[in-house]
Coordinates of C-alpha atoms in Angstrom, one line a residue:
M1 CA -74.8 -40.5 105.1
D2 CA -72.0 -41.4 107.5
Q3 CA -69.3 -38.8 107.6
P4 CA -65.8 -39.6 107.1
P5 CA -63.6 -40.0 110.4
L6 CA -62.0 -36.8 111.3
I7 CA -58.0 -37.2 111.6
A8 CA -56.8 -34.9 114.9
Q9 CA -55.4 -31.7 113.5
E10 CA -54.0 -30.2 116.2
P11 CA -50.8 -31.9 117.5
S12 CA -50.0 -32.3 121.2
P13 CA -47.8 -29.7 122.6
A14 CA -44.8 -32.2 122.8
N15 CA -44.8 -32.3 118.9
N16 CA -45.4 -28.5 118.4
A17 CA -41.8 -27.9 117.4
P18 CA -40.6 -29.6 114.3
S19 CA -37.6 -32.3 115.1
T20 CA -35.8 -31.3 111.9
S21 CA -35.2 -28.2 109.8
L22 CA -37.3 -27.4 106.4
A23 CA -33.9 -28.2 104.6
A24 CA -33.6 -31.5 106.1
R25 CA -37.1 -32.4 105.2
L26 CA -36.5 -31.3 101.7
L27 CA -33.5 -33.7 101.6
N28 CA -35.1 -36.7 103.6
V29 CA -38.0 -37.0 101.2
F30 CA -35.7 -38.6 98.8
A31 CA -34.5 -41.3 101.4
A32 CA -37.0 -41.3 104.1
P33 CA -40.6 -40.1 102.8
T34 CA -42.3 -41.9 105.5
E35 CA -40.8 -40.1 108.4
V36 CA -41.0 -36.6 106.8
F37 CA -44.7 -37.2 106.4
E38 CA -45.2 -38.6 109.6
E39 CA -43.7 -35.4 111.0
I40 CA -45.6 -33.1 109.0
K41 CA -48.9 -34.8 110.3
T42 CA -47.8 -34.6 114.1
S43 CA -46.3 -31.1 113.8
R44 CA -47.6 -27.7 113.9
S45 CA -48.5 -26.6 110.3
T46 CA -46.0 -23.9 108.8
T47 CA -46.6 -22.2 105.4
A48 CA -42.9 -22.6 104.5
N49 CA -43.3 -26.3 104.3
W50 CA -45.2 -26.0 100.9
L51 CA -44.2 -22.1 100.0
V52 CA -40.5 -22.5 99.8
P53 CA -40.8 -25.9 97.5
A54 CA -43.0 -24.0 95.1
L55 CA -40.7 -21.1 94.7
I56 CA -37.8 -23.6 94.3
T57 CA -40.0 -25.3 91.5
A58 CA -40.7 -21.8 90.1
V59 CA -37.0 -21.2 89.7
V60 CA -36.0 -24.2 88.6
M61 CA -38.5 -24.5 85.9
A62 CA -38.1 -21.0 84.4
V63 CA -34.4 -21.3 84.3
S64 CA -34.8 -24.7 82.8
M65 CA -37.2 -23.5 80.2
V66 CA -34.6 -20.4 79.5
I67 CA -31.7 -23.0 79.2
V68 CA -33.4 -25.5 76.7
A69 CA -35.1 -22.7 74.4
S70 CA -31.7 -20.9 74.2
Q71 CA -30.1 -23.7 72.4
P72 CA -29.6 -22.9 68.6
A73 CA -30.4 -26.8 67.7
I74 CA -33.5 -26.9 69.6
Q75 CA -34.6 -23.5 68.3
Q76 CA -34.1 -24.9 64.7
K77 CA -36.1 -28.1 65.6
V78 CA -39.2 -26.1 67.1
R79 CA -39.1 -23.7 64.1
E80 CA -38.9 -26.7 61.4
Q81 CA -41.9 -28.5 63.6
Q82 CA -43.8 -25.4 63.8
D83 CA -43.4 -24.6 60.1
Q84 CA -44.3 -28.2 59.5
A85 CA -47.6 -27.8 61.2
I86 CA -48.6 -24.7 59.8
E87 CA -47.8 -26.1 56.4
K88 CA -50.2 -29.0 57.1
Q89 CA -53.0 -26.6 57.9
V90 CA -52.6 -24.9 54.7
Q91 CA -52.8 -27.8 52.7
A92 CA -55.9 -29.0 54.9
G93 CA -57.4 -25.8 53.9
R94 CA -57.7 -24.5 57.4
L95 CA -55.5 -21.5 57.0
T96 CA -54.8 -19.5 54.0
R97 CA -51.1 -18.6 52.7
Q98 CA -51.4 -15.1 54.0
Q99 CA -52.6 -16.4 57.7
A100 CA -49.9 -18.9 57.7
D101 CA -47.2 -15.9 57.1
Q102 CA -48.7 -14.2 59.6
Q103 CA -48.4 -17.1 62.4
Q104 CA -44.8 -17.6 61.4
V105 CA -44.1 -14.1 62.0
L106 CA -46.0 -14.1 65.0
M107 CA -44.1 -17.2 66.4
E108 CA -40.8 -15.8 65.5
K109 CA -41.4 -12.8 67.9
L110 CA -42.4 -15.0 70.7
G111 CA -39.6 -16.9 70.1
S112 CA -37.3 -13.8 70.9
G113 CA -35.0 -13.7 73.7
K114 CA -36.6 -11.4 76.0
V115 CA -40.1 -12.7 75.5
L116 CA -39.1 -16.1 75.9
Q117 CA -37.4 -15.3 79.4
A118 CA -40.4 -13.2 80.6
G119 CA -42.9 -16.1 79.4
A120 CA -40.6 -18.6 81.2
G121 CA -40.4 -16.8 84.4
V122 CA -44.3 -16.1 84.3
A123 CA -45.0 -19.9 83.4
G124 CA -42.6 -21.2 86.1
I125 CA -44.4 -19.0 89.0
F126 CA -47.4 -20.2 88.0
F127 CA -46.6 -24.0 87.5
G128 CA -44.6 -24.1 90.7
I129 CA -47.2 -22.8 92.9
G130 CA -50.2 -24.1 91.1
R131 CA -48.9 -27.6 91.2
V132 CA -48.6 -27.6 94.7
F133 CA -52.2 -26.7 95.1
W134 CA -53.2 -29.3 92.3
W135 CA -51.8 -32.0 94.2
A136 CA -52.7 -30.8 97.6
T137 CA -56.3 -30.9 96.3
V138 CA -55.7 -34.3 94.9
L139 CA -54.4 -35.7 98.5
W140 CA -57.1 -33.9 100.3
L141 CA -60.2 -35.6 97.8
L142 CA -58.6 -38.9 97.7
G143 CA -58.6 -39.1 101.3
R144 CA -62.0 -37.8 101.8
W145 CA -63.6 -39.7 99.0
L146 CA -61.7 -42.9 98.8
L147 CA -60.2 -43.5 102.1
R148 CA -62.9 -41.9 103.8
T149 CA -60.7 -39.9 106.2
R150 CA -60.4 -36.0 106.9
F151 CA -57.2 -34.3 107.2
G152 CA -56.8 -30.6 106.8
Y153 CA -56.0 -29.0 103.6
G154 CA -53.2 -27.1 105.1
K155 CA -51.5 -30.5 105.7
A156 CA -52.1 -31.8 102.1
M157 CA -50.3 -28.4 100.9
E158 CA -47.4 -29.4 103.0
A159 CA -47.1 -32.7 102.0
A160 CA -47.7 -31.8 98.4
G161 CA -44.9 -29.0 98.7
I162 CA -42.3 -31.2 100.0
A163 CA -43.0 -34.2 97.7
G164 CA -42.6 -31.8 94.9
M165 CA -39.0 -31.9 95.4
I166 CA -39.0 -35.2 93.4
G167 CA -40.3 -33.4 90.5
V168 CA -37.7 -30.6 90.6
L169 CA -35.0 -32.8 90.3
G170 CA -36.8 -34.4 87.4
M171 CA -37.0 -31.0 85.8
I172 CA -33.2 -30.6 86.3
V173 CA -32.7 -34.2 84.5
T174 CA -35.0 -33.6 81.8
M175 CA -33.3 -30.2 80.9
L176 CA -29.9 -32.1 80.8
L177 CA -31.3 -34.5 78.5
Q178 CA -33.1 -31.8 76.1
V179 CA -29.8 -30.1 75.9
N180 CA -27.7 -33.3 75.5
F181 CA -29.8 -34.4 72.8
S182 CA -31.1 -31.0 71.2
N183 CA -34.4 -32.3 71.5
P184 CA -37.2 -30.4 73.3
S185 CA -39.1 -33.8 73.7
A186 CA -36.5 -35.8 75.5
S187 CA -37.4 -37.1 79.0
P188 CA -36.3 -39.6 81.4
S189 CA -38.8 -41.9 80.1
L190 CA -39.1 -44.8 77.9
A191 CA -39.5 -42.4 75.1
L192 CA -36.0 -42.0 74.9
A193 CA -35.9 -45.7 73.0
V194 CA -38.0 -43.8 70.4
G195 CA -36.0 -42.4 67.5
D196 CA -38.5 -40.2 66.1
F197 CA -40.9 -39.1 68.9
D198 CA -44.2 -38.1 67.3
A199 CA -46.7 -36.2 69.7
K200 CA -49.6 -37.7 67.5
K201 CA -49.3 -41.2 68.5
P202 CA -50.7 -42.5 71.5
G203 CA -48.0 -45.1 71.9
H204 CA -45.4 -42.8 72.0
L205 CA -47.2 -40.3 74.4
L206 CA -47.6 -43.5 76.5
L207 CA -43.9 -44.0 76.6
A208 CA -43.2 -40.5 77.5
A209 CA -45.8 -40.6 80.3
L210 CA -43.6 -43.4 82.0
D211 CA -41.2 -41.0 83.3
V212 CA -39.0 -42.1 86.3
F213 CA -39.4 -39.0 88.2
Q214 CA -43.3 -38.9 87.5
V215 CA -43.7 -42.5 88.8
W216 CA -41.3 -41.8 91.9
Q217 CA -43.3 -38.9 92.9
A218 CA -46.7 -40.7 92.5
G219 CA -45.1 -43.2 94.9
V220 CA -44.0 -40.7 97.4
L221 CA -47.5 -38.9 97.0
G222 CA -48.8 -42.1 97.7
C223 CA -46.9 -42.6 100.9
A224 CA -47.9 -38.9 101.9
L225 CA -51.5 -39.9 101.5
A226 CA -51.2 -43.0 103.6
R227 CA -49.5 -41.0 106.5
L228 CA -51.9 -38.3 106.5
A229 CA -54.9 -40.8 106.3
G230 CA -53.5 -43.0 109.0
V231 CA -53.9 -46.0 106.5
P232 CA -51.3 -48.6 105.2
F233 CA -48.8 -47.6 102.7
L234 CA -50.0 -49.8 100.0
R235 CA -53.7 -48.7 100.2
G236 CA -52.3 -45.2 100.1
A237 CA -50.4 -46.1 96.9
F238 CA -52.8 -47.9 95.3
V239 CA -55.4 -45.1 95.5
M240 CA -52.5 -42.8 94.2
F241 CA -51.4 -44.6 91.4
G242 CA -54.9 -45.3 90.4
F243 CA -55.5 -41.9 90.2
W244 CA -52.2 -41.5 88.4
I245 CA -53.0 -44.0 85.9
V246 CA -56.4 -42.4 85.0
W247 CA -55.1 -39.0 84.8
Q248 CA -52.1 -40.1 82.5
S249 CA -54.6 -41.7 80.3
L250 CA -56.7 -38.4 79.9
A251 CA -53.6 -36.7 79.2
I252 CA -52.4 -39.0 76.3
G253 CA -56.1 -39.0 75.0
V254 CA -56.1 -35.1 74.8
G255 CA -52.5 -34.9 73.6
A256 CA -53.1 -37.6 70.6
M257 CA -56.2 -35.4 69.7
A258 CA -54.7 -32.2 70.0
G259 CA -51.7 -33.6 67.7
R260 CA -53.8 -35.1 65.0
M261 CA -55.9 -31.7 64.9
F262 CA -53.2 -29.2 64.8
G263 CA -50.1 -31.2 63.9

């Protein structure tokens, strides 16, 4: 079997020193991602390129979760949704009344301030770092399997970390929308046009998947893939959006199934 062509990993001495700072890269990815990823490809690898964005993601996610969950209107809505879901399971015979009461007590304890803040902090750390590894793996595998090129996993980590800043901005906007509308399901997507969002309906989940920042980040990741693999942008974007569509379709299917089972 033919091996994918190897893309040079070691930059030339002239490119060892990065021409821009990390802060500049984190900002430039919004306006000039092609230049940012070209610089990542040709400059010496540095852990800060993925670790700093991962930590930023962790902090922003944790703070956003705490702010959203601390809103009284959202707390009330979440409790109502939980009570309705438990009541449906009782009516369906999946739970006894005693088991339902125990679940409600447990959910009230988990929703307390200190427990919620601790959970948000832990979730933020795992999500922030885990998301970088996830998208780095996706970039690396798509480059190897579909574009038939090879680049270092470390480069994929750097590109995924910096591209993740689009997602960080999306988290902030999503948090503001959720607080403003007192709705934990609000997001910068077509789902805003739905008056009563229902997670059990695939159509509603599809509208939620069309999140402005998720689509934007997929495009930026496509740019990163094209630069690292040394192919035209349209080819890299086509591969990345193809993967993104498949992934979102699976998520919608699983979400709708879970909603019908537990909702």
